[in-house]
XYZ file of C-alpha atoms in Angstrom:
589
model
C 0.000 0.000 0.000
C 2.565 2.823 0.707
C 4.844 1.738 -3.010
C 0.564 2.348 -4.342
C 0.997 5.563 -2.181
C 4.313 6.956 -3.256
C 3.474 6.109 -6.698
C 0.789 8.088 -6.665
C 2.240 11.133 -5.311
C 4.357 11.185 -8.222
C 1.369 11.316 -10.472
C 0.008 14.223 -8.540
C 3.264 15.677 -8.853
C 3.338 15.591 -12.386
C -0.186 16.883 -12.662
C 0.903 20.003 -10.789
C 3.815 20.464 -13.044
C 1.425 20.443 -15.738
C -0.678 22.758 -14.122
C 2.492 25.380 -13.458
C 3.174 25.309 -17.208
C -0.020 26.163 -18.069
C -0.024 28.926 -15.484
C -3.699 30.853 -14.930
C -4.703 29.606 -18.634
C -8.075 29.122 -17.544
C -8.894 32.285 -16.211
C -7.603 34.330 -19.271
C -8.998 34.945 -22.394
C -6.270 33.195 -25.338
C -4.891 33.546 -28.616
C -5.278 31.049 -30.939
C -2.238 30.518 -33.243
C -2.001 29.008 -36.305
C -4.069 25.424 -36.501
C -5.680 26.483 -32.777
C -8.551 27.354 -34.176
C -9.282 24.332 -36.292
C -8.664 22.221 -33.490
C -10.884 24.008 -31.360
C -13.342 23.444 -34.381
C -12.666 19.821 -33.876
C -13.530 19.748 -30.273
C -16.838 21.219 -30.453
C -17.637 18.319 -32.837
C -17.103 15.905 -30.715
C -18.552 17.163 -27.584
C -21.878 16.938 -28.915
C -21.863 12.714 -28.403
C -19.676 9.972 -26.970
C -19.922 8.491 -30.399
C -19.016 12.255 -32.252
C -16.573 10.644 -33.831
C -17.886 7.904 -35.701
C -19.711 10.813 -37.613
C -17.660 11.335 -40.467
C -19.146 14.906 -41.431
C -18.969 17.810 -39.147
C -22.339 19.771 -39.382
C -22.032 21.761 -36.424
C -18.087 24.156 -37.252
C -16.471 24.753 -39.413
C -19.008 26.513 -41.485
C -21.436 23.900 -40.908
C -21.740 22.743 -44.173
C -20.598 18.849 -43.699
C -16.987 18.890 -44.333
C -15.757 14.980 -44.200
C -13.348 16.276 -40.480
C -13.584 13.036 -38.781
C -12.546 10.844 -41.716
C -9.386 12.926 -42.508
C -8.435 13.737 -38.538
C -8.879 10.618 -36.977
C -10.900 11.506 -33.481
C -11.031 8.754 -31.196
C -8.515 10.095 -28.929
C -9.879 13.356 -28.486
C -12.960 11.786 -28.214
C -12.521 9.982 -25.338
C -10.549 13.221 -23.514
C -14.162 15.013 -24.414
C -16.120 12.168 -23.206
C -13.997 12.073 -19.570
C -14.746 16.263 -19.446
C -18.195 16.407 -20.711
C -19.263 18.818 -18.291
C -17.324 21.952 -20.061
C -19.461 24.786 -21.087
C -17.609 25.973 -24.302
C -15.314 24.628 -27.061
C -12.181 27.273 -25.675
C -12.646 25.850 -21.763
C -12.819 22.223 -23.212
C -9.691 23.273 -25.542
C -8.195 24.248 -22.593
C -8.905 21.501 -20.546
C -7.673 18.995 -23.307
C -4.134 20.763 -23.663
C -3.299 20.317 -19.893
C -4.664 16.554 -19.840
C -3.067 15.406 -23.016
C 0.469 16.989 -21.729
C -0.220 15.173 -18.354
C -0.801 12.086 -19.769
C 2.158 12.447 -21.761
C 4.057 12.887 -19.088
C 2.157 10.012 -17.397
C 2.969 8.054 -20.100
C 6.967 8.008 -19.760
C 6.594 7.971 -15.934
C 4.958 4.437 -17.003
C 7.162 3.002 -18.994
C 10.129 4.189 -17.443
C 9.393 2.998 -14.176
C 7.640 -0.185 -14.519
C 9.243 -1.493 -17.861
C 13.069 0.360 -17.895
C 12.992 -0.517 -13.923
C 14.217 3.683 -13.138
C 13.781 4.517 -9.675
C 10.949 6.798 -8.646
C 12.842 10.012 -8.275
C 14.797 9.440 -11.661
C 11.604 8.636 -13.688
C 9.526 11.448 -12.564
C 12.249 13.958 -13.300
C 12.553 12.430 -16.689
C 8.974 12.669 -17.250
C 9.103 16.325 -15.989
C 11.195 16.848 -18.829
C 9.513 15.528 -21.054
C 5.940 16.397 -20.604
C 7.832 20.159 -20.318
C 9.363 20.106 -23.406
C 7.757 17.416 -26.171
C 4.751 17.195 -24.148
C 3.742 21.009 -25.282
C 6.068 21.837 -28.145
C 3.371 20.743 -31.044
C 0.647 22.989 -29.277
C 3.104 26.450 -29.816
C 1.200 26.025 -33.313
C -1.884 24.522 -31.451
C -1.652 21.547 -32.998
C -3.424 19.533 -30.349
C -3.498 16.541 -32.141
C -0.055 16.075 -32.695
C 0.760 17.079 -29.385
C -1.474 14.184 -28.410
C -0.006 12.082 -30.725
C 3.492 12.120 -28.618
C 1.530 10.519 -26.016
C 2.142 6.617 -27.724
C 5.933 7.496 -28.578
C 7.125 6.014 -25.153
C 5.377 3.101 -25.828
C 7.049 2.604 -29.660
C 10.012 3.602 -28.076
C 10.237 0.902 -25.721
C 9.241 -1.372 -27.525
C 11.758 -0.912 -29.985
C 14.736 -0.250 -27.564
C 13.689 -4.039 -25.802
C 13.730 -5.436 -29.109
C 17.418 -4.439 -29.533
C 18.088 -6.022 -26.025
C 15.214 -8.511 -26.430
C 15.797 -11.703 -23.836
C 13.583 -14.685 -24.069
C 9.632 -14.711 -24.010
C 9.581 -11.043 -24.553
C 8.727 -10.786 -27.844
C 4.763 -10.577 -27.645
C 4.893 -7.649 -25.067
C 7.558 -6.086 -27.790
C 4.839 -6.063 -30.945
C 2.426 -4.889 -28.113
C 4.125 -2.407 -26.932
C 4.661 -1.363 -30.482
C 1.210 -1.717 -31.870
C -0.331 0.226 -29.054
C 2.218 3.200 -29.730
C 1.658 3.658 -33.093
C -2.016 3.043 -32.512
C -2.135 5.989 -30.118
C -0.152 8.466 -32.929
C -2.710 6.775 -35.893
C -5.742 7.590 -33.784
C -4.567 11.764 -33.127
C -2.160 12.825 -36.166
C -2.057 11.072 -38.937
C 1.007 12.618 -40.340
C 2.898 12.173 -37.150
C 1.636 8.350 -37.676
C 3.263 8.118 -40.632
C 6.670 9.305 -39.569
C 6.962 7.273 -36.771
C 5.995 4.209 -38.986
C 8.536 5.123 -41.173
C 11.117 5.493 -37.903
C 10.052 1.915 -37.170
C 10.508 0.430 -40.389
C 14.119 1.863 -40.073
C 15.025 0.502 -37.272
C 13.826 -2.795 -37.546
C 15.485 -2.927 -41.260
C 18.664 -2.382 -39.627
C 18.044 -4.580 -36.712
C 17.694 -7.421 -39.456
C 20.789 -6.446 -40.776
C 22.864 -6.473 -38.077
C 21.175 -9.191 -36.191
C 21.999 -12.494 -36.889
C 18.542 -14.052 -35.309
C 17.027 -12.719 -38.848
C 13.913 -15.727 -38.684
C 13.123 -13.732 -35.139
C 13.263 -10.337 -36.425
C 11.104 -11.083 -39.772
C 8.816 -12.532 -37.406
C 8.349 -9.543 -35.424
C 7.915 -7.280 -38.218
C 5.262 -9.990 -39.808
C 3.073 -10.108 -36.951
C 3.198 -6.390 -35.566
C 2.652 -5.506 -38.979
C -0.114 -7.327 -39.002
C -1.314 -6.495 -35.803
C -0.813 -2.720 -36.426
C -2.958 -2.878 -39.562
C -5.848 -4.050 -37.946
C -5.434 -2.003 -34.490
C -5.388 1.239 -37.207
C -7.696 0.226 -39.502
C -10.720 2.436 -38.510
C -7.918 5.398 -38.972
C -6.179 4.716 -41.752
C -8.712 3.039 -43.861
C -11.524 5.772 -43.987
C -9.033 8.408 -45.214
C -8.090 5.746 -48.122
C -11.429 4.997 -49.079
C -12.772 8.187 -48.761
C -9.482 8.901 -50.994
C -9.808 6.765 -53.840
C -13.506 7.678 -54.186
C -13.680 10.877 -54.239
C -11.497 13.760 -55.277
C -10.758 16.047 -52.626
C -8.437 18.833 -52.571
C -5.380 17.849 -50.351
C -3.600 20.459 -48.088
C -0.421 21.021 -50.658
C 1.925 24.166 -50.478
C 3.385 25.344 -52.880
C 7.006 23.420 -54.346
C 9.099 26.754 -52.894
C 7.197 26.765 -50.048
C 8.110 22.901 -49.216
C 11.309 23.564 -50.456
C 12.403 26.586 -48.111
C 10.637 25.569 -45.238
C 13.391 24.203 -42.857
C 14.448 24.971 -39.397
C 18.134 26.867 -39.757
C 20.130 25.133 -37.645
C 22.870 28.005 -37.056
C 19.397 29.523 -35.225
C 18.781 26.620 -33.264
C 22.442 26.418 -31.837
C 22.910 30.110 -31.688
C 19.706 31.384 -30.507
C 18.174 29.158 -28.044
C 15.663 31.549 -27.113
C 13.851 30.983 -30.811
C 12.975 27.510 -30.370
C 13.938 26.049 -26.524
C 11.221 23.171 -26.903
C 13.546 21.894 -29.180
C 16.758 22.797 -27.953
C 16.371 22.291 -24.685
C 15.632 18.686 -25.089
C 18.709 18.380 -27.429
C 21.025 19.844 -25.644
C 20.232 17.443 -22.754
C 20.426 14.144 -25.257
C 23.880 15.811 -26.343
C 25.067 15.959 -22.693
C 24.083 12.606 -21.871
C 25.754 11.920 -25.071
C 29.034 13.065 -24.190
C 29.194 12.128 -20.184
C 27.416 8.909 -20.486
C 29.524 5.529 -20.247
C 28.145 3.974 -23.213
C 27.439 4.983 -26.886
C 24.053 6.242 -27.725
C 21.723 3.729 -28.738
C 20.295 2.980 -32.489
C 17.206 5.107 -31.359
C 18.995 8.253 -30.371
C 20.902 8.115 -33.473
C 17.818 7.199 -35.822
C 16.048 10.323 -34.130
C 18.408 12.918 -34.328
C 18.801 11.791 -37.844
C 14.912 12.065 -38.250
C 15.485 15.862 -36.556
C 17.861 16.605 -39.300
C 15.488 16.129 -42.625
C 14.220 19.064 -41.006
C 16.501 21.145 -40.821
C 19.088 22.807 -43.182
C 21.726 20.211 -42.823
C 20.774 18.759 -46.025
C 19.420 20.000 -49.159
C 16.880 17.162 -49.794
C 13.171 19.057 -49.953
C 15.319 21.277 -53.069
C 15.360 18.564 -54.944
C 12.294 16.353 -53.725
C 9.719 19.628 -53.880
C 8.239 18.402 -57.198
C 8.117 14.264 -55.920
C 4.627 13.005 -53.949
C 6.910 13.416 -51.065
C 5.373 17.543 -50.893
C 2.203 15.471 -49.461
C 3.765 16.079 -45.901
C 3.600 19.870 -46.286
C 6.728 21.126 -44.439
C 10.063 19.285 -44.006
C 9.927 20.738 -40.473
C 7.650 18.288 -39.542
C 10.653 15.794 -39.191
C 12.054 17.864 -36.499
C 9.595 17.109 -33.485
C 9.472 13.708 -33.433
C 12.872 13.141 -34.183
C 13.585 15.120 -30.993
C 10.821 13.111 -28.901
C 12.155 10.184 -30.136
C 15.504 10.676 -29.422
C 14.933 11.796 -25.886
C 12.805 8.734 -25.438
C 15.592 6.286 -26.218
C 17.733 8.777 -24.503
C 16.170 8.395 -20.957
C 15.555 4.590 -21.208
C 19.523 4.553 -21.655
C 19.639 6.138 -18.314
C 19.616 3.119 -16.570
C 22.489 1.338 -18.597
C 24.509 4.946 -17.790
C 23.135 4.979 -14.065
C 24.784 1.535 -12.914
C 28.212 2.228 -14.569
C 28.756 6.220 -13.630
C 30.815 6.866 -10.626
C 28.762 9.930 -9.223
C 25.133 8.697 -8.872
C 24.363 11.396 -6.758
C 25.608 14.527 -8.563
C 23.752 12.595 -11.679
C 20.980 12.411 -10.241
C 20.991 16.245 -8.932
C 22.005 17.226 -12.270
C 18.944 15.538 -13.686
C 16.456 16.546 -11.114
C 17.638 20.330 -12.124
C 17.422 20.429 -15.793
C 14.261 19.201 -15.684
C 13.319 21.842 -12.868
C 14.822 24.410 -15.148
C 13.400 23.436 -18.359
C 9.599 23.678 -16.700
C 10.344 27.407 -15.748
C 11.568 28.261 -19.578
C 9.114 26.112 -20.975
C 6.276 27.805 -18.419
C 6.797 31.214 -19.837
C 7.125 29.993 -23.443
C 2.880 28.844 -22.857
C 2.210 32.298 -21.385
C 4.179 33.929 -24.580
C 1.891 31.746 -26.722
C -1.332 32.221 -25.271
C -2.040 34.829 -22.945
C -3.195 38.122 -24.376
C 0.087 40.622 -24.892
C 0.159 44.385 -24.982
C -1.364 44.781 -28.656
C -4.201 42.293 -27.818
C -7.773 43.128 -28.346
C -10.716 40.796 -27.203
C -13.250 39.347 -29.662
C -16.263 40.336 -29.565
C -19.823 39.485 -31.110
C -19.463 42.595 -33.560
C -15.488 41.493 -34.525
C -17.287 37.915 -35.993
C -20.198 39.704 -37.825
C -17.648 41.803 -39.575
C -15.096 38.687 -40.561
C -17.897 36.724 -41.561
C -20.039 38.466 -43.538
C -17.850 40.426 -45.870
C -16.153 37.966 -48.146
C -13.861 40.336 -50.236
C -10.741 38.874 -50.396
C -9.425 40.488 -47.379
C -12.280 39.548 -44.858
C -11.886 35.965 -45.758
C -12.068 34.774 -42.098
C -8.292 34.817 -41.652
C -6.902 38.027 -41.994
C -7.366 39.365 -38.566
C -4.642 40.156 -36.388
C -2.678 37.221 -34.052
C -2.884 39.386 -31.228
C -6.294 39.025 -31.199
C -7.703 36.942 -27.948
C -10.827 34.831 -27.458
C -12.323 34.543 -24.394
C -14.342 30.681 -23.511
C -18.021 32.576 -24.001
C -16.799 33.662 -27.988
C -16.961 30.424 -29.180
C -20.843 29.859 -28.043
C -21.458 32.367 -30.597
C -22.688 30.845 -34.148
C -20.588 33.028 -36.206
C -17.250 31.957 -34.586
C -17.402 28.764 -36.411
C -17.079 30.757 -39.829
C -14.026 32.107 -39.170
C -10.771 30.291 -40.812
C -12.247 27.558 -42.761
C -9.970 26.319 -45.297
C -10.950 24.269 -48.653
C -8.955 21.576 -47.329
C -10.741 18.040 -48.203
C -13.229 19.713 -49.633
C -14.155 17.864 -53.388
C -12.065 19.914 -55.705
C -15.503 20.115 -57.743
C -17.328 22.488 -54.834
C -14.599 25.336 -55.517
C -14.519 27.475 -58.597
C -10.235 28.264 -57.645
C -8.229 25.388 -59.534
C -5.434 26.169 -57.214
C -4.147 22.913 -55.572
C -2.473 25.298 -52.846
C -4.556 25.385 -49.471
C -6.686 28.833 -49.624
C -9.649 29.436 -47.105
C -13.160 28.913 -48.341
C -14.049 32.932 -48.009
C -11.771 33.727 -51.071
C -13.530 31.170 -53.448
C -16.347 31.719 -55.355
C -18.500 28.958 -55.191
C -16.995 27.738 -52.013
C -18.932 30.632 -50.722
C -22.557 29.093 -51.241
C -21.543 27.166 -48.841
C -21.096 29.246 -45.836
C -23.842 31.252 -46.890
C -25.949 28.541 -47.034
C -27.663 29.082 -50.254
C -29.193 26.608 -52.527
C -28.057 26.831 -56.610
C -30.306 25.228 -59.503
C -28.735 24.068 -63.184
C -29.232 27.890 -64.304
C -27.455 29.524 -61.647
C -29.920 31.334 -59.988
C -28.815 31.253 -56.017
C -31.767 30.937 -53.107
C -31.097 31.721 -49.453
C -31.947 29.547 -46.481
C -32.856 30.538 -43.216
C -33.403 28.814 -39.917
C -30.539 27.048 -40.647
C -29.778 24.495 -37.754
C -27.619 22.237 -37.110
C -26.560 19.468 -35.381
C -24.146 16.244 -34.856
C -26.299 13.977 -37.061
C -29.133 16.522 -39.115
C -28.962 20.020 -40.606
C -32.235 21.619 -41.006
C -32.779 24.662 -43.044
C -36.183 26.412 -44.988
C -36.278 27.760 -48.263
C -37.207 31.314 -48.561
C -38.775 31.335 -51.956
C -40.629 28.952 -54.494
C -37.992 27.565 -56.728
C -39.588 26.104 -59.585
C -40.702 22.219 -60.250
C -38.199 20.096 -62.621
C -35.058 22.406 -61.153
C -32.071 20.359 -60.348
C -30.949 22.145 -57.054
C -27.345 22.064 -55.202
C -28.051 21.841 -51.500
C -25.506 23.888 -49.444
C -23.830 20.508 -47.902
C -21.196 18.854 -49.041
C -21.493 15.083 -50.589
C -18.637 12.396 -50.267
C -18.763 8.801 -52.379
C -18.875 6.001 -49.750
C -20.780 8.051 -47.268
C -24.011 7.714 -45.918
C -26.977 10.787 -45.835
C -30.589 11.310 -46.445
C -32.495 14.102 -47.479
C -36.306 14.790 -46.820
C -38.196 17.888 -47.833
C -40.957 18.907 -45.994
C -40.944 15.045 -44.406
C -40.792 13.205 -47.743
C -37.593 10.897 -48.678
C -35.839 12.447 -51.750
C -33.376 10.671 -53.843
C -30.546 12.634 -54.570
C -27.085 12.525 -56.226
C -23.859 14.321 -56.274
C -23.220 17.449 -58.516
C -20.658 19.728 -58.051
C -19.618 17.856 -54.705
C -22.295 18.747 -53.574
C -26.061 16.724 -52.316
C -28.516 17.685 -55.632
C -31.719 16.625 -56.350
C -34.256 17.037 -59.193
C -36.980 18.667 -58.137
C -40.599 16.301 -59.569
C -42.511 19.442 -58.042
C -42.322 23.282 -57.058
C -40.851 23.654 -53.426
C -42.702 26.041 -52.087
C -41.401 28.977 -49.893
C -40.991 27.605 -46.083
C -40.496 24.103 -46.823
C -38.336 22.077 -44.670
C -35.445 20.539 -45.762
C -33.439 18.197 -43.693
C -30.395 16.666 -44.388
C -29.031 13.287 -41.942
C -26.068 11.821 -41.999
C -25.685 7.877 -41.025
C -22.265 5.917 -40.050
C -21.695 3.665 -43.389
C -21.471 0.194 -42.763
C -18.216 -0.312 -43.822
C -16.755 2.390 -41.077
C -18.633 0.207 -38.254
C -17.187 -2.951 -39.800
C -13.598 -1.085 -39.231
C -14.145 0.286 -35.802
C -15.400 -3.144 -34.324
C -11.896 -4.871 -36.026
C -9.988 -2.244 -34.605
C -11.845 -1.701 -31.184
C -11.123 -5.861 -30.339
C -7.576 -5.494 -31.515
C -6.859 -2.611 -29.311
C -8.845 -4.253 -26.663
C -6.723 -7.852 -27.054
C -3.910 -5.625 -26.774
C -4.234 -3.958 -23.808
C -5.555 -6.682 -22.113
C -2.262 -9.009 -23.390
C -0.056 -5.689 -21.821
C -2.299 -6.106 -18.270
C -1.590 -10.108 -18.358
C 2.062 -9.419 -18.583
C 3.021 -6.897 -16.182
C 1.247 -9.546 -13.826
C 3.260 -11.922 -15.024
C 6.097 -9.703 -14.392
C 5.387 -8.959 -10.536
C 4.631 -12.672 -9.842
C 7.877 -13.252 -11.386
């Protein structure tokens, strides 16, 4: 009872260190930088139901006009962080709410697996996990990119599971691919892209591993079966974005080839100017220390990583000459540079206790530990407040601020061109408008837009994109009709017409229509059968629609994405509950 005790001070104790970083957060109105605010969009989707995310439209942000968010951002992790919180009162508090918990459990997470699986003493693994929840835990969310951020939460789990491979001793091998699978499960089911580079980090190092091993049967093995196991533990993630994919064409988020190109971290900056970038650097420099002092040389995983780290940087020319390849897909070579880092601190700190039992000062290790880590939460504290909290230029939103940015579609009032000092308090985002601010054409069918352009623009800017957040109908001739009453929810939108509109029109509704998934549309009560035009739900109209009538659009969860989520919901489940039989295993042993 008092190991359960101590054990679960240090779990308080990293909560509170969460709750330092993130300072008086929830009493302050915040800024939301760059992907904040679809994020936040995100999170007001899925607080509507437990089950938000099976939805694969979002009717209610976003401009509420059914763009496919859940199939393209994977939800269920969110999900369940909205499901524990459902009390909140407004996307911003349950934005807020799901920063701090995702960076607790992050740190939570290496606490874990450094303690119970690497075998670190108490003191020594919540340090670690001080730094890291300090550092990687929060450096995806200086964007806001929440999902990410919660993606980093499974990377201890890969990690380790990798790192015991290397040093794999008999009848280990099934927690290994567990401890794998439910890693990249974790990154699969928040970021996608983050998913992909970590899959790519693990073919890597298992490709080598087969090299250099000479148990090669044991090693294909491994990568047979957790391949294998990871395909069907991802499949409800991974799957709907390729079907959706192949059926439909939907404009991707692509930047332009100079863009991709030029859009690396300068290294000379990171070295020479810690203050631009200290989530990164500040883990770095501690991997280098241990590095230099420790008594062994850094493991395949803290060389892989800061490899990884360097594709992002200018170290090597490689997105010049890969900007025209499919390779562009991932947007920004920078995006190598996070988890390389997280990875390489990972397999950094379960190194510590190779380094621990052969260094001669245990004790001045250990203090120099216990202060970096102390040190990097202060840096890293006011690095959140620099982020978030309102500055001297900042100016609160207010009801008139979203009438004006959402209403005037000119170009320049395209719901993004306001300033970043602007803050938003939690009551904001109750308002309807706020959820037509920033919405980009992004996996939108490239047939809804009238702008060509492959390059991400925001819907505002385009033409026909515009129907939609205006919510106006459009027959074969052109001729527009608004809508009013327009409300919607998690499953249904409901609008009225406000004039007749003539009997054999074909008619665009204002909703967007994706192959492969399920809706229905009734007017006035009355089934319709529709079709897609435009990427959009049309129908041909047998009679005139009179002025008033009712118009409701559902959406159901296709058959095939139920068929997924049950495969991948008893995989996950077999997995955890083969990772609870073994640590049991473990203590009785």
């Amino acid at each position: 009872m008092k190991k359960v005790y101590k054990e679960l001070v240090a779990v308080v104790g990293i909560a509170v260190t969460t709750a330092i970083l993130f300072n008086a957060i929830f009493f302050v109105p915040i800024r939301l930088p760059w992907d904040a605010y679809y994020h936040v969009s995100r999170i007001e989707n899925l607080r509507q139901s437990g089950l938000a995310f099976l939805y694969p439209q979002n009717f209610t942000t976003l401009g509420q006009y059914g763009l496919a968010t859940n199939i393209f951002y994977p939800a269920l992790t969110l999900q369940i962080v909205q499901t524990i919180f459902f009390f909140t009162h407004s996307a911003i508090q349950a934005f807020k709410i799901s920063m701090i918990f995702t960076t607790f459990l992050s740190g939570t997470s290496v606490y874990i697996i450094l303690r119970y699986h690497s075998k670190l003493g108490r003191k020594i693994a919540f340090f670690c996990s001080i730094l890291w929840l300090s550092t990687i835990g929060i450096t995806a969310l200086a964007p806001g990119n929440i999902a990410e951020s919660t993606a980093y939460i499974g990377i201890p789990w890969l990690a380790y599971g990798l790192y015991a491979f290397s040093k794999e001793t008999k009848g280990q091998l099934k927690k290994i691919i567990a401890h794998i699978a439910v890693g990249l499960s974790i990154a699969a089911y928040s970021h996608v892209m983050t998913f992909f580079i970590l899959t790519m980090f693990t073919a890597v190092y298992l490709f080598i591993l087969l090299i250099k091993n000479n148990h090669k049967i044991k090693i294909v093995w491994v990568i047979t079966l957790g391949g294998i196991v990871t395909l069907l533990s991802t499949a409800a993630a991974i799957g709907p974005i390729l079907i959706v994919q192949l059926l439909n064409n939907v404009k991707k988020p692509v930047v332009s080839t100079s863009v991709f190109a030029n859009n690396v971290k300068d290294l000379s900056h990171l070295f020479l100017n810690p203050s631009d970038s200290p989530d990164i650097w500040l883990p770095l420099f501690f991997i280098m220390i241990c590095i230099v002092v420790g008594s062994r040389k850094p493991s395949l995983g803290v060389v892989l990583g800061l490899i990884v780290m360097l594709l992002g940087t200018n170290f090597t020319p490689w997105p010049y000459y890969l900007r025209n390849s499919p390779v562009t897909f991932i947007q920004f070579a920078t995006r190598f540079i996070k988890p390389g880092i997280a990875l390489a601190l990972m397999f950094t700190l379960l190194d510590l206790k190779a380094n621990q039992k052969t260094h001669e000062n245990t004790k001045r290790f250990h203090s120099g530990l216990i202060t970096y880590g102390l040190i990097s939460v202060i840096i890293m504290a006011g690095v959140v407040k620099n982020n978030w909290f309102p500055n001297s230029n900042s100016q609160l939103w207010t009801a008139q601020h979203l009438k004006e940015y959402t209403t005037f579609y000119d170009g320049i009032h395209d719901g993004y061109g306001y300033s970043s000092d602007m803050t938003f308090s939690n009551q904001i985002s109750n308002n309807e408008r706020f959820w037509y601010l920033k919405n980009y054409t992004d996996y939108i069918p490239k047939s809804a837009l009238s702008n060509p352009n492959d390059k991400s623009t925001f819907i505002g800017a385009d033409k026909s994109g515009i129907l939609l957040t205006k919510h106006q109908i459009i027959d074969e001739r052109g001729q527009t009709y608004n809508t009013n009453n327009y409300n919607p929810t998690l499953k249904s939108i409901n609008m009225n017409v406000q004039k007749m509109i003539p009997s054999n029109s074909i008619i665009e509704l204002p909703i967007l229509s994706y192959k492969g998934l399920r809706v229905n549309t009734t007017i006035d009560g009355k089934q319709q059968k529709t079709f897609i035009k435009h990427g959009k739900i049309a129908l041909k109209l047998q009679d005139a629609l009179a002025a008033n009538s009712k118009i409701k659009i559902t959406q159901q969860v296709p058959n095939w994405l139920i068929v997924l989520n049950l495969v991948s919901a008893v995989t996950l489940v077999t997995l955890l509950s083969f990772h609870k039989r073994l640590q049991r295993t473990d203590r009785l042993t």
